[in-house]
Short mmCIF file of C-alpha atoms in Angstrom, two decimals:
data_model
loop_
_atom_site.label_atom_id
_atom_site.label_comp_id
_atom_site.label_asym_id
_atom_site.label_seq_id
_atom_site.Cartn_x
_atom_site.Cartn_y
_atom_site.Cartn_z
CA MET A 1 229.49 69.78 105.47
CA LEU A 2 231.26 66.93 104.59
CA ARG A 3 232.67 66.80 108.29
CA LEU A 4 229.38 66.81 109.67
CA VAL A 5 228.15 63.90 107.14
CA THR A 6 231.05 61.83 107.90
CA SER A 7 230.40 62.44 111.72
CA LEU A 8 226.90 60.97 111.06
CA PHE A 9 227.98 58.01 108.89
CA THR A 10 226.44 55.49 111.00
CA LEU A 11 222.93 57.07 110.98
CA LEU A 12 222.93 58.26 107.38
CA SER A 13 224.16 54.89 105.99
CA GLY A 14 221.67 52.74 108.21
CA MET A 15 218.78 54.89 106.80
CA THR A 16 220.09 54.47 103.02
CA VAL A 17 219.95 50.91 103.37
CA LEU A 18 216.70 50.86 105.00
CA LEU A 19 215.25 53.13 102.27
CA ILE A 20 216.53 50.99 99.55
CA GLY A 21 214.39 48.50 100.79
CA VAL A 22 211.61 50.61 100.99
CA GLY A 23 211.73 51.65 97.60
CA LEU A 24 212.14 48.21 96.26
CA LEU A 25 209.02 46.72 98.17
CA SER A 26 206.71 49.53 97.02
CA THR A 27 207.34 48.51 93.55
CA LEU A 28 207.63 44.73 93.88
CA LEU A 29 204.18 44.69 95.84
CA GLY A 30 202.70 46.62 92.71
CA VAL A 31 204.34 44.09 90.14
CA ARG A 32 203.36 40.73 92.08
CA ALA A 33 200.03 41.68 92.82
CA GLN A 34 199.20 42.80 89.08
CA ALA A 35 200.84 39.53 87.85
CA ALA A 36 198.53 37.78 90.29
CA GLY A 37 195.71 39.09 88.70
CA MET A 38 194.73 41.62 91.24
CA SER A 39 192.55 44.74 89.93
CA SER A 40 194.09 48.18 90.10
CA GLY A 41 191.37 49.10 92.31
CA THR A 42 192.40 46.06 94.71
CA ILE A 43 195.81 46.99 94.68
CA GLY A 44 195.06 50.78 95.28
CA LEU A 45 193.26 49.68 98.67
CA ILE A 46 196.26 47.61 99.38
CA MET A 47 198.54 50.53 99.02
CA ALA A 48 196.29 52.89 100.80
CA ALA A 49 196.61 50.80 103.73
CA TYR A 50 200.13 51.72 104.14
CA PHE A 51 199.66 55.56 104.41
CA ALA A 52 196.66 54.86 106.39
CA GLY A 53 199.57 53.05 108.89
CA PHE A 54 201.70 56.08 108.44
CA VAL A 55 198.90 58.38 110.04
CA ILE A 56 198.18 56.01 112.64
CA GLY A 57 201.80 55.53 113.51
CA THR A 58 202.35 59.22 113.71
CA TYR A 59 200.09 59.27 116.88
CA TRP A 60 201.16 55.73 118.19
CA CYS A 61 204.89 55.63 117.71
CA PRO A 62 205.66 58.64 120.10
CA ALA A 63 204.46 56.76 123.21
CA ILE A 64 206.21 53.63 122.17
CA ILE A 65 209.66 55.83 121.85
CA ARG A 66 208.89 57.63 124.86
CA ARG A 67 208.37 54.25 126.69
CA VAL A 68 211.68 52.10 125.66
CA GLY A 69 214.02 54.76 124.21
CA HIS A 70 215.00 55.45 120.66
CA ILE A 71 217.37 52.49 120.29
CA ARG A 72 214.82 49.75 121.56
CA ALA A 73 212.13 51.24 119.61
CA PHE A 74 213.96 51.39 116.41
CA THR A 75 215.27 48.07 117.08
CA ALA A 76 211.54 46.68 117.30
CA PHE A 77 210.30 48.87 114.52
CA ALA A 78 213.05 47.20 112.07
CA ALA A 79 212.63 43.94 113.21
CA ILE A 80 208.74 44.07 112.63
CA SER A 81 209.23 45.81 109.20
CA ALA A 82 211.50 42.90 108.09
CA ALA A 83 209.23 40.16 109.19
CA VAL A 84 206.36 41.80 107.41
CA ALA A 85 208.27 42.28 104.44
CA VAL A 86 209.31 38.49 103.80
CA SER A 87 205.46 37.60 105.07
CA HIS A 88 204.23 38.81 101.93
CA ALA A 89 205.68 36.24 100.08
CA LEU A 90 203.81 33.55 102.49
CA TRP A 91 200.26 34.10 101.08
CA LEU A 92 199.00 36.41 98.20
CA ASP A 93 195.95 37.49 99.33
CA ALA A 94 194.44 41.04 99.41
CA TRP A 95 193.28 41.41 102.88
CA PHE A 96 196.26 39.82 104.27
CA TRP A 97 198.62 42.30 102.34
CA GLY A 98 196.50 45.09 103.22
CA ALA A 99 197.01 44.25 106.76
CA LEU A 100 200.70 43.92 106.45
CA ARG A 101 200.84 47.22 104.66
CA LEU A 102 199.16 48.85 107.33
CA ILE A 103 201.62 47.23 110.02
CA ASN A 104 204.45 48.40 107.90
CA GLY A 105 203.24 51.85 107.61
CA ILE A 106 202.96 52.53 111.21
CA MET A 107 206.46 50.71 111.86
CA MET A 108 208.13 52.75 108.92
CA VAL A 109 207.03 56.14 110.71
CA GLY A 110 208.46 54.93 113.89
CA LEU A 111 211.71 54.36 112.01
CA TYR A 112 211.82 57.62 110.62
CA MET A 113 210.97 59.28 113.96
CA THR A 114 213.73 57.69 115.53
CA MET A 115 216.15 58.49 112.54
CA GLU A 116 215.27 62.01 112.37
CA SER A 117 215.26 63.01 115.94
CA TRP A 118 218.47 61.46 116.34
CA LEU A 119 219.76 63.77 113.37
CA ASN A 120 218.05 66.64 115.06
CA THR A 121 219.81 66.08 118.28
CA ALA A 122 223.24 65.72 116.81
CA VAL A 123 223.61 68.81 115.16
CA ASP A 124 223.13 73.08 116.06
CA ASN A 125 220.74 75.16 114.69
CA SER A 126 223.05 76.54 111.94
CA GLN A 127 223.59 73.15 110.58
CA ARG A 128 220.11 71.54 110.67
CA GLY A 129 219.05 73.26 107.23
CA SER A 130 221.94 71.91 105.42
CA LEU A 131 221.78 68.60 107.06
CA PHE A 132 218.12 68.02 106.15
CA ALA A 133 218.70 68.99 102.39
CA VAL A 134 221.20 66.34 102.27
CA TYR A 135 219.08 64.00 104.39
CA VAL A 136 216.07 64.56 101.69
CA THR A 137 218.23 64.00 98.79
CA LEU A 138 219.71 60.61 100.24
CA SER A 139 216.25 59.50 100.82
CA LEU A 140 214.85 59.89 97.43
CA LEU A 141 218.17 58.87 95.61
CA ALA A 142 218.09 55.75 97.82
CA MET A 143 214.55 54.71 96.95
CA SER A 144 215.31 55.53 93.46
CA LEU A 145 218.44 52.91 93.64
CA GLY A 146 215.90 50.46 95.09
CA GLN A 147 213.89 50.40 92.18
CA PHE A 148 216.78 48.57 90.22
CA LEU A 149 216.77 45.65 92.63
CA LEU A 150 213.76 44.57 90.79
CA MET A 151 216.10 42.88 88.09
CA LEU A 152 217.77 40.58 90.34
CA SER A 153 215.12 38.10 90.58
CA SER A 154 211.35 37.24 89.45
CA ALA A 155 208.79 39.12 91.25
CA GLN A 156 206.79 35.85 91.19
CA GLY A 157 209.28 34.29 93.81
CA PHE A 158 210.77 34.56 97.14
CA ALA A 159 214.03 35.95 96.82
CA LEU A 160 213.27 39.74 96.47
CA PHE A 161 210.99 39.62 99.53
CA ALA A 162 213.65 38.07 101.30
CA LEU A 163 216.11 40.72 100.14
CA VAL A 164 214.09 43.30 101.29
CA SER A 165 214.09 41.87 104.87
CA ILE A 166 217.82 41.88 104.78
CA LEU A 167 218.06 45.19 103.69
CA PHE A 168 215.57 46.35 106.66
CA SER A 169 217.81 44.11 109.06
CA MET A 170 220.94 45.63 107.81
CA GLY A 171 219.78 49.07 107.76
CA LEU A 172 219.24 48.41 111.58
CA VAL A 173 223.06 47.58 112.48
CA PRO A 174 224.48 50.95 112.03
CA ILE A 175 222.00 52.56 113.85
CA ALA A 176 221.87 50.24 117.05
CA LEU A 177 225.94 50.94 117.13
CA THR A 178 225.58 54.44 116.88
CA ARG A 179 227.55 56.53 119.45
CA VAL A 180 225.11 59.50 118.73
CA GLN A 181 223.50 60.75 121.90
CA GLN A 182 219.77 59.72 122.04
CA PRO A 183 217.29 62.48 121.55
CA THR A 184 214.65 63.85 123.53
CA PRO A 185 211.32 62.37 122.89
CA VAL A 186 209.26 63.05 120.04
CA GLU A 187 206.17 65.32 120.27
CA THR A 188 202.68 64.16 118.71
CA PRO A 189 201.51 66.47 116.07
CA THR A 190 198.22 68.02 116.08
CA LEU A 191 195.70 69.13 113.45
CA HIS A 192 193.60 72.36 113.53
CA LEU A 193 192.17 72.22 110.20
CA ARG A 194 189.88 75.21 110.48
CA GLN A 195 193.10 77.36 111.67
CA LEU A 196 195.15 75.92 108.67
CA ILE A 197 192.65 76.88 106.34
CA GLY A 198 192.27 80.31 107.65
CA PHE A 199 196.09 80.82 107.54
CA SER A 200 196.43 79.69 103.90
CA PRO A 201 193.52 77.99 101.94
CA LEU A 202 195.89 77.60 99.21
CA GLY A 203 198.64 76.10 101.08
CA THR A 204 196.35 73.71 102.78
CA PHE A 205 194.82 72.49 99.56
CA GLY A 206 198.28 72.52 97.80
CA THR A 207 199.32 70.05 100.58
CA LEU A 208 196.12 67.69 100.11
CA ILE A 209 196.81 67.70 96.31
CA ALA A 210 200.57 66.89 97.01
CA GLY A 211 199.35 63.72 99.05
CA LEU A 212 196.51 62.67 96.53
CA THR A 213 199.11 62.68 93.47
CA SER A 214 202.19 61.35 95.55
CA GLY A 215 200.36 58.72 97.32
CA ALA A 216 198.91 57.55 94.21
CA PHE A 217 202.15 57.35 92.27
CA TRP A 218 204.10 55.49 95.02
CA GLY A 219 201.32 52.93 95.20
CA LEU A 220 200.54 52.77 91.57
CA GLY A 221 203.25 53.78 89.40
CA ALA A 222 204.90 50.45 88.88
CA VAL A 223 201.40 49.04 88.23
CA PHE A 224 200.98 51.65 85.57
CA ALA A 225 204.18 50.79 84.06
CA LYS A 226 203.60 47.25 84.58
CA ALA A 227 200.16 47.33 82.47
CA LEU A 228 202.00 48.88 79.63
CA GLY A 229 204.02 45.93 79.15
CA LEU A 230 207.47 47.10 80.30
CA SER A 231 209.80 44.72 81.60
CA PRO A 232 211.28 44.63 84.92
CA PHE A 233 214.09 46.76 84.01
CA HIS A 234 211.97 49.34 82.34
CA ILE A 235 209.66 49.51 84.91
CA ALA A 236 212.58 50.25 87.62
CA ALA A 237 213.89 52.78 85.01
CA PHE A 238 210.40 54.57 85.16
CA MET A 239 209.97 54.55 88.76
CA GLY A 240 213.84 55.68 89.09
CA ALA A 241 213.75 58.58 86.81
CA THR A 242 210.47 60.13 88.21
CA ILE A 243 211.86 59.68 91.91
CA ALA A 244 215.26 60.85 90.42
CA GLY A 245 213.39 64.15 89.27
CA GLY A 246 212.16 64.82 92.63
CA ALA A 247 215.22 64.40 94.33
CA LEU A 248 217.41 66.70 91.51
CA LEU A 249 214.93 69.34 90.58
CA GLN A 250 213.11 69.92 93.98
CA TRP A 251 215.91 72.17 95.29
CA PRO A 252 216.18 74.64 92.15
CA ILE A 253 212.60 74.84 91.87
CA GLY A 254 211.97 75.42 95.45
CA LYS A 255 214.87 78.54 95.31
CA PHE A 256 213.25 79.87 92.42
CA SER A 257 209.92 80.20 94.54
CA ASP A 258 211.91 82.16 97.00
CA ARG A 259 212.87 84.88 94.29
CA PHE A 260 209.22 85.42 93.11
CA ASP A 261 205.74 85.82 94.28
CA ARG A 262 205.21 81.92 95.52
CA ARG A 263 201.90 81.70 94.28
CA ASN A 264 202.65 82.35 90.81
CA VAL A 265 205.32 79.61 91.18
CA MET A 266 202.85 77.26 92.52
CA LEU A 267 200.89 78.10 89.36
CA ALA A 268 203.47 77.15 87.13
CA VAL A 269 204.19 74.02 88.72
CA CYS A 270 200.60 73.02 88.52
CA ALA A 271 200.63 74.04 84.97
CA ALA A 272 203.59 72.21 84.21
CA GLY A 273 202.78 69.29 86.31
CA ALA A 274 199.13 68.87 84.48
CA LEU A 275 201.12 69.21 81.07
CA LEU A 276 203.72 66.37 81.78
CA ALA A 277 201.10 64.05 83.44
CA ALA A 278 198.96 64.62 80.20
CA SER A 279 201.96 64.10 78.07
CA ILE A 280 202.85 60.87 79.71
CA THR A 281 199.50 59.37 78.66
CA VAL A 282 200.39 60.10 74.84
CA ALA A 283 204.46 59.04 75.49
CA THR A 284 203.15 55.30 76.31
CA HIS A 285 202.99 54.87 72.45
CA LEU A 286 206.31 56.66 71.94
CA PRO A 287 209.99 55.36 72.38
CA LEU A 288 210.85 54.62 76.11
CA PRO A 289 213.68 57.20 76.65
CA VAL A 290 210.72 59.70 75.79
CA LEU A 291 208.43 58.59 78.43
CA LEU A 292 211.48 58.55 80.98
CA ALA A 293 212.57 61.96 79.98
CA LEU A 294 208.65 63.10 80.84
CA SER A 295 208.52 61.07 83.85
CA PHE A 296 212.09 62.65 85.34
CA LEU A 297 210.36 66.14 84.69
CA TYR A 298 207.11 65.11 86.05
CA GLY A 299 208.73 64.01 89.30
CA GLY A 300 210.77 67.12 89.77
CA VAL A 301 207.76 69.31 89.60
CA ALA A 302 205.16 67.15 91.41
CA PHE A 303 207.53 66.39 94.29
CA THR A 304 208.15 69.98 94.58
CA LEU A 305 204.57 70.95 95.62
CA TYR A 306 204.51 69.91 99.15
CA GLY A 307 207.61 71.97 100.09
CA ILE A 308 206.10 75.00 98.13
CA SER A 309 202.54 74.39 99.80
CA VAL A 310 204.14 74.19 103.29
CA ALA A 311 206.67 77.29 102.50
CA HIS A 312 203.48 79.00 101.28
CA MET A 313 201.84 78.46 104.62
CA ASN A 314 204.90 79.56 106.83
CA ASP A 315 204.78 82.92 104.83
CA GLN A 316 201.20 83.71 106.04
CA ILE A 317 202.04 82.82 109.81
CA ARG A 318 204.48 83.74 112.81
CA VAL A 319 207.83 81.78 112.87
CA GLU A 320 206.65 80.59 116.40
CA ASP A 321 203.76 78.89 114.86
CA MET A 322 205.49 77.31 111.94
CA LEU A 323 206.29 74.01 113.74
CA GLU A 324 202.49 73.39 114.50
CA ALA A 325 201.47 74.29 111.32
CA SER A 326 203.63 72.33 109.25
CA SER A 327 202.73 69.41 111.51
CA GLY A 328 199.03 69.69 110.42
CA LEU A 329 200.29 70.07 107.22
CA LEU A 330 201.96 66.53 107.44
CA LEU A 331 198.81 65.01 108.61
CA ILE A 332 196.67 66.62 105.65
CA TYR A 333 199.48 65.30 103.32
CA GLY A 334 199.04 61.83 104.75
CA VAL A 335 194.96 61.74 104.66
CA GLY A 336 195.50 62.64 100.69
CA ALA A 337 198.16 59.96 100.46
CA VAL A 338 195.65 57.47 101.80
CA ILE A 339 193.05 58.67 99.26
CA GLY A 340 195.02 58.95 96.51
CA PRO A 341 195.67 55.12 95.72
CA MET A 342 192.06 54.31 96.22
CA VAL A 343 190.73 56.76 93.78
CA GLY A 344 193.59 56.50 91.36
CA GLY A 345 193.22 52.54 91.50
CA GLN A 346 189.40 52.71 90.71
CA LEU A 347 190.05 54.84 87.82
CA MET A 348 192.52 52.35 86.45
CA THR A 349 190.26 49.54 86.58
CA ARG A 350 187.49 51.41 84.75
CA PHE A 351 189.30 53.23 82.34
CA GLY A 352 192.64 51.69 82.22
CA PRO A 353 196.19 52.49 83.27
CA VAL A 354 196.56 55.74 81.29
CA SER A 355 193.57 57.27 83.61
CA LEU A 356 196.28 57.28 86.54
CA PHE A 357 198.20 60.21 85.07
CA ILE A 358 195.03 61.83 83.62
CA TYR A 359 194.00 61.84 87.34
CA PHE A 360 197.31 63.76 88.10
CA ALA A 361 196.89 66.05 85.41
CA ALA A 362 193.38 66.82 86.66
CA ALA A 363 194.45 67.11 90.46
CA LEU A 364 197.08 69.80 89.46
CA ALA A 365 194.93 71.49 87.09
CA LEU A 366 192.27 71.81 89.94
CA LEU A 367 194.86 73.28 92.29
CA GLY A 368 196.49 75.67 89.40
CA LEU A 369 192.69 76.91 89.00
CA PHE A 370 192.19 77.39 92.72
CA GLY A 371 195.67 79.22 93.01
CA LEU A 372 194.59 81.53 90.11
CA HIS A 373 191.46 82.29 92.20
CA ARG A 374 193.54 82.93 95.22
CA SER A 375 195.98 85.27 93.67
CA ARG A 376 192.91 87.31 92.29
CA VAL A 377 191.27 87.71 95.51
CA THR A 378 194.24 88.22 98.00
CA GLU A 379 197.32 90.31 97.84
CA PRO A 380 200.63 88.78 97.46
CA THR A 381 203.36 88.34 100.28
CA PRO A 382 205.92 90.67 99.71
CA LEU A 383 209.19 89.14 98.38
CA GLU A 384 211.15 90.42 101.42
CA GLU A 385 208.74 88.73 103.83
CA GLN A 386 208.87 85.25 101.98
CA GLY A 387 210.82 82.61 104.13
CA GLU A 388 213.13 80.13 102.34
CA PHE A 389 212.01 76.87 100.51
CA VAL A 390 212.72 73.83 102.43
CA LEU A 391 213.16 70.39 101.01
CA MET A 392 210.47 68.18 102.21
CA VAL A 393 209.49 64.48 101.93
CA ARG A 394 206.45 63.25 103.96
CA THR A 395 208.24 61.46 106.95
CA SER A 396 207.64 62.57 110.65
CA GLN A 397 207.28 65.41 112.85
CA ALA A 398 210.90 65.18 113.95
CA ALA A 399 211.67 66.27 110.03
CA ILE A 400 209.75 68.96 110.61
CA ASP A 401 211.81 69.95 113.88
CA LEU A 402 215.13 69.29 111.71
CA SER A 403 213.82 71.61 108.74
CA HIS A 404 212.85 74.64 110.40
CA PRO A 405 215.82 75.44 113.07
CA GLU A 406 214.36 79.13 113.22
CA ALA A 407 210.89 78.17 114.20
CA GLN A 408 212.42 75.72 116.94
CA GLU A 409 214.35 78.58 118.45
CA ALA A 410 211.10 81.14 118.10
CA ALA A 411 208.75 78.55 119.69
CA ALA A 412 211.36 78.04 122.58
CA ASP A 413 211.48 81.78 122.99
CA GLU A 414 207.98 82.35 123.07
CA GLY A 415 207.61 79.43 125.83
CA GLU A 416 210.26 81.16 128.03
CA VAL A 417 208.36 84.43 127.83
CA ARG A 418 205.08 82.90 128.81
CA GLU A 419 207.06 80.83 131.79
CA ASP A 420 208.54 84.28 133.18
CA ALA A 421 205.06 85.64 132.54
CA ALA A 422 203.34 83.33 134.41
#
């Protein structure tokens, strides 16, 4: 694994630098917007535009990559992202920021596509799972580290926006100079909602709830912390602890789901997540270490939900159908991530900042109740037929190909059989 990571150092280092900037920008915008007097509802709409851009870019960016190639496309996506980041400092206006977030979302999914498809090409099937685990962990830790750059300067000034722009630009350099072979074009995912629900209602609904809660956290977590009166360092610590929990606890919880009925593990995750979210609303009046410990644990269970939902879906379908089903779930997660900040922002405007985590608790409890219903009306998947949990973050279609090498092989084999039959 060390040899593999070393051989891909340029790709992984470029990705890490870029994602440090991503982590800083999302928190910086929330803090800056609230300090300027924007309501939580307005901030939620601005943040939702980013995830809307993600969904749009999922369809637009593959065509751009096919037309000009991976290196040119990556260069363009990174350059526009750097320009967009610094443009936030030029004019503080909700509509202007919403447009910038939409563009940034489109550009970011393009960057993810190019990086992940490169990684997919650079290794064989026996190494893809391990490489993807490293990639996901680095991604979350990089975004967690980005939170602490908030302390370097005032959120009211120009410097932090310029720093994000620099990080986006510097992340481009190792990628542009890489010698790794350019991969095959990225395919556009498809969504067959009725088919997904038919395969696994619980996996589909779990993915939607994961999007609703994660999108709201990424968009409004810093706004919540700022509304509590926390200092920039403590805001960074709160966001960083939650993201680090997702990076460090996702794997052991996911592997636990491989050994037991995955539905029961999802129920436990929902129950623990709802309880922790509710506890955070109380911990706002307790010493900061208590809040940070609870946020770390909450991130650990909440960030696992997407991966468990995808794994549960894969337990119900043929191996050769995994890639198509996972790409559909990717879009469902994206839709949830668009809705989540809008709902969370409106709740915070009406009922105060703690309503954000009440919303998380209610969403997870609702999923838990639905999971309990499904466990009573359907038989569990035999343990020997359950697949393996895979670390998941919502990025691009290329990440699905990288994380499910066995599905790639099965789909390719089925395609060859169909060609021979024809």
